PDB file of N, CA and C in Angstrom:
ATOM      1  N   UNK A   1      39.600 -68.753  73.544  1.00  0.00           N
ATOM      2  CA  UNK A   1      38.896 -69.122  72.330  1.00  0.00           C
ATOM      3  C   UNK A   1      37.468 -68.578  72.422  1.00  0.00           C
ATOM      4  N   UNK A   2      36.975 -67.945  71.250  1.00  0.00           N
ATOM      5  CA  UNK A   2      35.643 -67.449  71.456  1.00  0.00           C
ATOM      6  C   UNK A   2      34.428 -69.079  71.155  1.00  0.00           C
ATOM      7  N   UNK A   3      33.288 -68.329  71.505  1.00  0.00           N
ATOM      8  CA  UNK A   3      32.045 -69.361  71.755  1.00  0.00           C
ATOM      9  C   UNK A   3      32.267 -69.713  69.761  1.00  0.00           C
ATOM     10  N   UNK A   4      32.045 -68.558  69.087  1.00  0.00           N
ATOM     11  CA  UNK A   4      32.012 -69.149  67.539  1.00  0.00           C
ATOM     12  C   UNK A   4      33.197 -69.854  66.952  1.00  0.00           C
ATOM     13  N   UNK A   5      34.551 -69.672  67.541  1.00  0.00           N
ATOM     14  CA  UNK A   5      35.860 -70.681  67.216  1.00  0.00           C
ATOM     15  C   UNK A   5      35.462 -71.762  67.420  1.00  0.00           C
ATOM     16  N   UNK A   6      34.594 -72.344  69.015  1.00  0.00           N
ATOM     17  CA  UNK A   6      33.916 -73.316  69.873  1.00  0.00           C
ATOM     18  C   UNK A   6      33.394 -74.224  68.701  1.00  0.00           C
ATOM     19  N   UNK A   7      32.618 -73.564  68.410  1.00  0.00           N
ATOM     20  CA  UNK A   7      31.063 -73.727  67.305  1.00  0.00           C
ATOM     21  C   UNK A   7      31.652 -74.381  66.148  1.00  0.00           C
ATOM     22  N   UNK A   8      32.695 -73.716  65.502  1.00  0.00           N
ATOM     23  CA  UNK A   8      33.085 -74.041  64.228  1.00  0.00           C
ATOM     24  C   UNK A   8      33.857 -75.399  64.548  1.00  0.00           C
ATOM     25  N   UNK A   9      34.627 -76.251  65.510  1.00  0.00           N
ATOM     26  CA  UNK A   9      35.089 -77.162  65.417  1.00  0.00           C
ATOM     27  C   UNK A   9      34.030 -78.260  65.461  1.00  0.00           C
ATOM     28  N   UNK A  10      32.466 -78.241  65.515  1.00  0.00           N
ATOM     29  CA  UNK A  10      32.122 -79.553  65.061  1.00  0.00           C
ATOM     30  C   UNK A  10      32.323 -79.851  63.613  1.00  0.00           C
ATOM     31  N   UNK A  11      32.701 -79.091  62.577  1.00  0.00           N
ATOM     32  CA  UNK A  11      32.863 -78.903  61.665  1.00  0.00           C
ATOM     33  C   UNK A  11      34.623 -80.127  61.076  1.00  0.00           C
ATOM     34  N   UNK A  12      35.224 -80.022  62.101  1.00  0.00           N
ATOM     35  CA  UNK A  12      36.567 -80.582  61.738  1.00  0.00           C
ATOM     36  C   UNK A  12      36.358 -81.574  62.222  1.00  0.00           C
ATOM     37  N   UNK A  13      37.004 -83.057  61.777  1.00  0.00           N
ATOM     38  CA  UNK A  13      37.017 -84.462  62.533  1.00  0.00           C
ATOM     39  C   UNK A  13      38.296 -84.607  62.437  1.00  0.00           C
ATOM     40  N   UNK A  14      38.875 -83.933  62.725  1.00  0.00           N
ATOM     41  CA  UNK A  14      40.518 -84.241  63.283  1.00  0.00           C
ATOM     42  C   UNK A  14      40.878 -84.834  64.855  1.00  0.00           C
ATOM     43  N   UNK A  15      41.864 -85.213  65.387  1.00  0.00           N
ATOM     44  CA  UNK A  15      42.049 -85.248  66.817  1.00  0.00           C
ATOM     45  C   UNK A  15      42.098 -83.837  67.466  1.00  0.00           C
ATOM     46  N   UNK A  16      42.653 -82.937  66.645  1.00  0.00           N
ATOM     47  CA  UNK A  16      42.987 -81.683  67.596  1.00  0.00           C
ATOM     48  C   UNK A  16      41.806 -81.122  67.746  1.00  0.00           C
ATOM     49  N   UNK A  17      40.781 -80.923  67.272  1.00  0.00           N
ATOM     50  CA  UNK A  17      39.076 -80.483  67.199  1.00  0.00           C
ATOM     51  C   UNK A  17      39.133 -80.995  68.899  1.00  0.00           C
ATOM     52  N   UNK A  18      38.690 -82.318  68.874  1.00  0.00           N
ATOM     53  CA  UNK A  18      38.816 -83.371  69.933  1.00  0.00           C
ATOM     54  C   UNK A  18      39.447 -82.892  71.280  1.00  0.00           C
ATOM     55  N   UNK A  19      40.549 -83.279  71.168  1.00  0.00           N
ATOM     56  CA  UNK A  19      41.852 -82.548  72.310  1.00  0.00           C
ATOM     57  C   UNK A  19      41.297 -80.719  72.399  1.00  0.00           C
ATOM     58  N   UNK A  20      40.752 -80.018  71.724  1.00  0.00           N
ATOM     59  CA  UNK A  20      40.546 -78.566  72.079  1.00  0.00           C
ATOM     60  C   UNK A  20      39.042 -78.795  72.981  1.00  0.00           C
ATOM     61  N   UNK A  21      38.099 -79.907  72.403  1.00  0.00           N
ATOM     62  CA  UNK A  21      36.796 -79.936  73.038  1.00  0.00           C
ATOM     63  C   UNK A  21      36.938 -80.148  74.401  1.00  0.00           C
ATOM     64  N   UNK A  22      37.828 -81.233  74.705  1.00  0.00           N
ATOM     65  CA  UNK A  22      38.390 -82.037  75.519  1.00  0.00           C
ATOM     66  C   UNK A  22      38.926 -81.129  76.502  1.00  0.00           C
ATOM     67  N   UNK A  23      39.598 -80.317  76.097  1.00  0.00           N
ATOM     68  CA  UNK A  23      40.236 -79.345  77.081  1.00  0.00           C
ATOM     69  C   UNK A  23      39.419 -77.812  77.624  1.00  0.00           C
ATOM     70  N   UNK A  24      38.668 -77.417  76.572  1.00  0.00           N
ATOM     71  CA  UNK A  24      37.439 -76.575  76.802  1.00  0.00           C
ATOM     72  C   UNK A  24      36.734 -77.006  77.488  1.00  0.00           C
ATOM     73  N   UNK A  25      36.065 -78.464  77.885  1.00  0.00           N
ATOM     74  CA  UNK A  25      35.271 -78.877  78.474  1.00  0.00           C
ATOM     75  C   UNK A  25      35.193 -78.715  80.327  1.00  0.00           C
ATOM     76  N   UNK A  26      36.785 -78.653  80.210  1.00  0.00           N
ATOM     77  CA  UNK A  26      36.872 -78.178  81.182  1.00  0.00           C
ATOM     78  C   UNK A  26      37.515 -76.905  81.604  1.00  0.00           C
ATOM     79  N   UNK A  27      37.439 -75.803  80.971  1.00  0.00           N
ATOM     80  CA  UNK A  27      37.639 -74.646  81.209  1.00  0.00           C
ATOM     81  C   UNK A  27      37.300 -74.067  82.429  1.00  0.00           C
ATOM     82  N   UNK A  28      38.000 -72.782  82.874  1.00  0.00           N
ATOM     83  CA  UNK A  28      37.600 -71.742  84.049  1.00  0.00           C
ATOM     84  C   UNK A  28      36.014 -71.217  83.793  1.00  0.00           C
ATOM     85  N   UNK A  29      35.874 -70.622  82.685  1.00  0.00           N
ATOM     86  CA  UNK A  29      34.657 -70.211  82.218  1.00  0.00           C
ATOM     87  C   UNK A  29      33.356 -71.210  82.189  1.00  0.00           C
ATOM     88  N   UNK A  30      32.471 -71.103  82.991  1.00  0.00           N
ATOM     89  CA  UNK A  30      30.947 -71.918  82.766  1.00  0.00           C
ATOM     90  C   UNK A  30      30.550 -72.147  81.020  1.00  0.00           C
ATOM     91  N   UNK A  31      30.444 -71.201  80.961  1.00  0.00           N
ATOM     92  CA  UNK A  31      30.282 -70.477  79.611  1.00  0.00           C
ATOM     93  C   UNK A  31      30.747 -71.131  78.460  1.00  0.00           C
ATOM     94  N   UNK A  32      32.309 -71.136  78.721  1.00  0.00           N
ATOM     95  CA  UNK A  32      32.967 -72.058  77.254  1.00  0.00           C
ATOM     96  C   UNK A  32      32.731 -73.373  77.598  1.00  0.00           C
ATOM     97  N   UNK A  33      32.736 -74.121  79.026  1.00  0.00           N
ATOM     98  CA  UNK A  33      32.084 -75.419  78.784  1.00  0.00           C
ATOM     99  C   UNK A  33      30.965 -75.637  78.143  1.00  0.00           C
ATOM    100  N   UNK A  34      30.203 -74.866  78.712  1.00  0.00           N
ATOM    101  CA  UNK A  34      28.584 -75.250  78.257  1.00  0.00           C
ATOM    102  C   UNK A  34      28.517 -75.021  76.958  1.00  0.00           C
ATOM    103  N   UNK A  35      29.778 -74.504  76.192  1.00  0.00           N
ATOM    104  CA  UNK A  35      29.273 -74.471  74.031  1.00  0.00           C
ATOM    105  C   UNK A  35      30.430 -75.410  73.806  1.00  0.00           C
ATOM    106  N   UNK A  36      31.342 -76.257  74.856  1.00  0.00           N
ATOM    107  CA  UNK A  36      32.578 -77.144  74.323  1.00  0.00           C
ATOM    108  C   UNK A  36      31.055 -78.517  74.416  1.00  0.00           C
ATOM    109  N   UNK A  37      30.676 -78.414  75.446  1.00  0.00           N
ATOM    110  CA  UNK A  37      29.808 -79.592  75.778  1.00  0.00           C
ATOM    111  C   UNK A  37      28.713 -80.246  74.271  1.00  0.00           C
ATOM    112  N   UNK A  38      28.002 -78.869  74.204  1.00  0.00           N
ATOM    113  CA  UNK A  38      27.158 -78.989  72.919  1.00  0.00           C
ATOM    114  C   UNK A  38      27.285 -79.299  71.692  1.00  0.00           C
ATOM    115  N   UNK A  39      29.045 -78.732  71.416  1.00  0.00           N
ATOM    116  CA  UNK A  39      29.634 -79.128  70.335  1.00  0.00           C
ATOM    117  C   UNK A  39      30.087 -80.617  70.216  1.00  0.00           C
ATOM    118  N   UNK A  40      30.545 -81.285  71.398  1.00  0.00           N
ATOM    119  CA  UNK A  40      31.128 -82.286  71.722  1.00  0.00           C
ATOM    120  C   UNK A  40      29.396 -82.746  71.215  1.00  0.00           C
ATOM    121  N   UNK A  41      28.332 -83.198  71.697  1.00  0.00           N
ATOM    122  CA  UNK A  41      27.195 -83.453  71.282  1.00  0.00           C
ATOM    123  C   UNK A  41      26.965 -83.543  70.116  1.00  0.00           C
ATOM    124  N   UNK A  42      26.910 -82.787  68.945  1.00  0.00           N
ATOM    125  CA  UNK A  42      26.703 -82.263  67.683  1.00  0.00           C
ATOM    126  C   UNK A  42      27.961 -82.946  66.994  1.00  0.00           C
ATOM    127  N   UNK A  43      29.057 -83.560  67.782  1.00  0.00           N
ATOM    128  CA  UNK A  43      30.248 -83.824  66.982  1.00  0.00           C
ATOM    129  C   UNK A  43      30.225 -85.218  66.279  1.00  0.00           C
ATOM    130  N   UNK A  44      30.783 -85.371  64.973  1.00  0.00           N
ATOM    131  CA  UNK A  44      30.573 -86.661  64.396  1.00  0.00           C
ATOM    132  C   UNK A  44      31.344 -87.778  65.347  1.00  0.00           C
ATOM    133  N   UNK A  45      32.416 -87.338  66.329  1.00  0.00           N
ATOM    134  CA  UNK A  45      33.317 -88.068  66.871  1.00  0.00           C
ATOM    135  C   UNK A  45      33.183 -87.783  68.233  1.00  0.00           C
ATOM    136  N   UNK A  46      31.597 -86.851  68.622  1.00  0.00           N
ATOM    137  CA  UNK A  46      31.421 -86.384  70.134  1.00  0.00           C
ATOM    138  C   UNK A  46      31.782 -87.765  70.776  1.00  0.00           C
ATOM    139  N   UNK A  47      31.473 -89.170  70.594  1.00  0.00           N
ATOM    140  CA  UNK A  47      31.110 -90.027  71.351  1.00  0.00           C
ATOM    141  C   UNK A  47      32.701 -90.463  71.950  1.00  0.00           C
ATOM    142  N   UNK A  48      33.575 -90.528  71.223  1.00  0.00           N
ATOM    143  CA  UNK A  48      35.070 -90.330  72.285  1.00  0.00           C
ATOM    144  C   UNK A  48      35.374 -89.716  73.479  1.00  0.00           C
ATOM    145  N   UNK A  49      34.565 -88.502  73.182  1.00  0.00           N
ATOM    146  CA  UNK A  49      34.368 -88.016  74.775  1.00  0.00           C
ATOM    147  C   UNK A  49      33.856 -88.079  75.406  1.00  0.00           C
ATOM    148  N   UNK A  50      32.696 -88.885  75.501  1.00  0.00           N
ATOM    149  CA  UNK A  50      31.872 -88.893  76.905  1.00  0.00           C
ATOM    150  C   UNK A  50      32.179 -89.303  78.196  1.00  0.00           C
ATOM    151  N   UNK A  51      33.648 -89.329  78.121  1.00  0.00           N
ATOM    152  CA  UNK A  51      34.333 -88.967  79.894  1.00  0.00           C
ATOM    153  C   UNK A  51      33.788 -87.262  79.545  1.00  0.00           C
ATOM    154  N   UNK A  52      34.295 -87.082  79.389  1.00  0.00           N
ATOM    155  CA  UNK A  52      33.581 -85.154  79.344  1.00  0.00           C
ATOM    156  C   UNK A  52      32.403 -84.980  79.849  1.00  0.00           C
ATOM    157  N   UNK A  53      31.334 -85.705  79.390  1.00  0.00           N
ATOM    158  CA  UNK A  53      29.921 -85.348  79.134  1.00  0.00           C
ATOM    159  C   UNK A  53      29.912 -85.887  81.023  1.00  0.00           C
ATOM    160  N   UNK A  54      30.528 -87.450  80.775  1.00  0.00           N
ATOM    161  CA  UNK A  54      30.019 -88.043  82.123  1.00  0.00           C
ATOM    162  C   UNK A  54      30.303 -86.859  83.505  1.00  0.00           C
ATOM    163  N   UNK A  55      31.528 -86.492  83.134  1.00  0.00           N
ATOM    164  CA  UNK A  55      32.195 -85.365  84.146  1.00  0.00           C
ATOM    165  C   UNK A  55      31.357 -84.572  84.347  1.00  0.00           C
ATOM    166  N   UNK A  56      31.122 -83.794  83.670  1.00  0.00           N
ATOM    167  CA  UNK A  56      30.173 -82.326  83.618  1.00  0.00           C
ATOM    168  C   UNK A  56      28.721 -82.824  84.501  1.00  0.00           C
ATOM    169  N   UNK A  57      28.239 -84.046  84.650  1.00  0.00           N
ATOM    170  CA  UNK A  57      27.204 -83.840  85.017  1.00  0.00           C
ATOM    171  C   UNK A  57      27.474 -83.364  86.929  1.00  0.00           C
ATOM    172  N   UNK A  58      28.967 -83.499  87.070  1.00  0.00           N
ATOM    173  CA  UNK A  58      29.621 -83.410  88.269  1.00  0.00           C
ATOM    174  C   UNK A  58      30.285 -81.849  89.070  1.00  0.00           C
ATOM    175  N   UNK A  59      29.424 -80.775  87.149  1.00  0.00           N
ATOM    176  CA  UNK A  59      29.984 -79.572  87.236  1.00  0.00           C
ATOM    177  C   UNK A  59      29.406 -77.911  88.273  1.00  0.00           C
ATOM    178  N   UNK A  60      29.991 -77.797  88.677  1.00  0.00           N
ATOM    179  CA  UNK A  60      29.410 -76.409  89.323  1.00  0.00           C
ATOM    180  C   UNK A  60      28.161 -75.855  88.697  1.00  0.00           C
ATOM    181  N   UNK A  61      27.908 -75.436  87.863  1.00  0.00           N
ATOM    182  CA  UNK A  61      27.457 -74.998  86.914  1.00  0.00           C
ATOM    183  C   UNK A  61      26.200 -75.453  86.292  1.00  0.00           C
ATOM    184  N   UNK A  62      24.885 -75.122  86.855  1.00  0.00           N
ATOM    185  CA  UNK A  62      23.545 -75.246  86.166  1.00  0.00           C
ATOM    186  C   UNK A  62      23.743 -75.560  84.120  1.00  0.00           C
ATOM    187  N   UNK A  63      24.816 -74.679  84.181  1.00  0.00           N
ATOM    188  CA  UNK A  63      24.443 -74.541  82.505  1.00  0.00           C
ATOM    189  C   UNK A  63      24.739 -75.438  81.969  1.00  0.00           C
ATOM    190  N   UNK A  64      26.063 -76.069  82.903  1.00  0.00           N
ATOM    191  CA  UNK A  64      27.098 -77.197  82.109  1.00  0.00           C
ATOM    192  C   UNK A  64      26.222 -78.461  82.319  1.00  0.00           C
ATOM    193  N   UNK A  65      25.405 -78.603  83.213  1.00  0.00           N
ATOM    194  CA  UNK A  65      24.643 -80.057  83.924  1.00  0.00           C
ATOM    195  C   UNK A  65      23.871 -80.108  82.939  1.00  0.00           C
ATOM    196  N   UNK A  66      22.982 -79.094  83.141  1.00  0.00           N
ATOM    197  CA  UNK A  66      21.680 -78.709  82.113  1.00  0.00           C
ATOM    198  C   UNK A  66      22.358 -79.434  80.682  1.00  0.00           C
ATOM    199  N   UNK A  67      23.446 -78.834  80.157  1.00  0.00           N
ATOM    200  CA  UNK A  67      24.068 -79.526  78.586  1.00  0.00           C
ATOM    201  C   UNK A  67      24.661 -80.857  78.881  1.00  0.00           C
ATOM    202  N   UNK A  68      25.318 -80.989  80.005  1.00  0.00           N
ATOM    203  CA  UNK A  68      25.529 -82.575  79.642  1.00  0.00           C
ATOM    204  C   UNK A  68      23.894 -83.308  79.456  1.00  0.00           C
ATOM    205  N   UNK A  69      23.337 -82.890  80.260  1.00  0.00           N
ATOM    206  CA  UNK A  69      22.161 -83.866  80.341  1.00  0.00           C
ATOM    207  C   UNK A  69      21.535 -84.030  78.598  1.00  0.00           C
ATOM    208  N   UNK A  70      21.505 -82.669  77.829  1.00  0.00           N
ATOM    209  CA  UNK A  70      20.883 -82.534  76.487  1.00  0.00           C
ATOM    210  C   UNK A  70      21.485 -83.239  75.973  1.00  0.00           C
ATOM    211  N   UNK A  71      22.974 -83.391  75.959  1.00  0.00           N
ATOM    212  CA  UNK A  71      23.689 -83.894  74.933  1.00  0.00           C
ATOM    213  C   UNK A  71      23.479 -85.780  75.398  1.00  0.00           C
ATOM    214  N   UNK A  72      23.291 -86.099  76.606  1.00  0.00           N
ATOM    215  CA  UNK A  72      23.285 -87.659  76.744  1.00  0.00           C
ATOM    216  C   UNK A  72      21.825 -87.785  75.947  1.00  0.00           C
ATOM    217  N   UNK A  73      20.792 -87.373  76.376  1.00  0.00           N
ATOM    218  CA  UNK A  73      19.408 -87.212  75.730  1.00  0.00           C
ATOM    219  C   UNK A  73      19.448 -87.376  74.425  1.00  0.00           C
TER     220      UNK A  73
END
């Protein structure tokens, strides 16, 4: 999935938006976490996931920590 597919699901409040954030969040790529994370943030229904957010602060990844932290903020 590209970063702008990413982008465009804060846009939907469906479950599957959700379940794709959910599953991006934890992707192979640093990269697609850190724009699943932001979106999850920005989302009218981000707050279902904050097992996600809580996770990520647990992530390899400067970029992904760095965004969980914005998005709890």
């Amino acid at each position: 999935m590209t970063h702008e597919a990413i982008s465009s699901l804060v846009s939907r409040n469906d479950d599957k938006a959700l379940d794709d954030l959910r599953r991006l969040s934890v992707a192979s790529d640093q990269f697609l976490r850190r724009t699943a994370l932001d979106v999850i943030g920005r989302h009218q229904r981000g707050r279902e996931l904050i097992t996600s957010v809580l996770d990520a602060f647990h992530d390899s990844s400067d970029y992904v920590r760095r965004t969980a932290c914005e998005v709890v903020g």
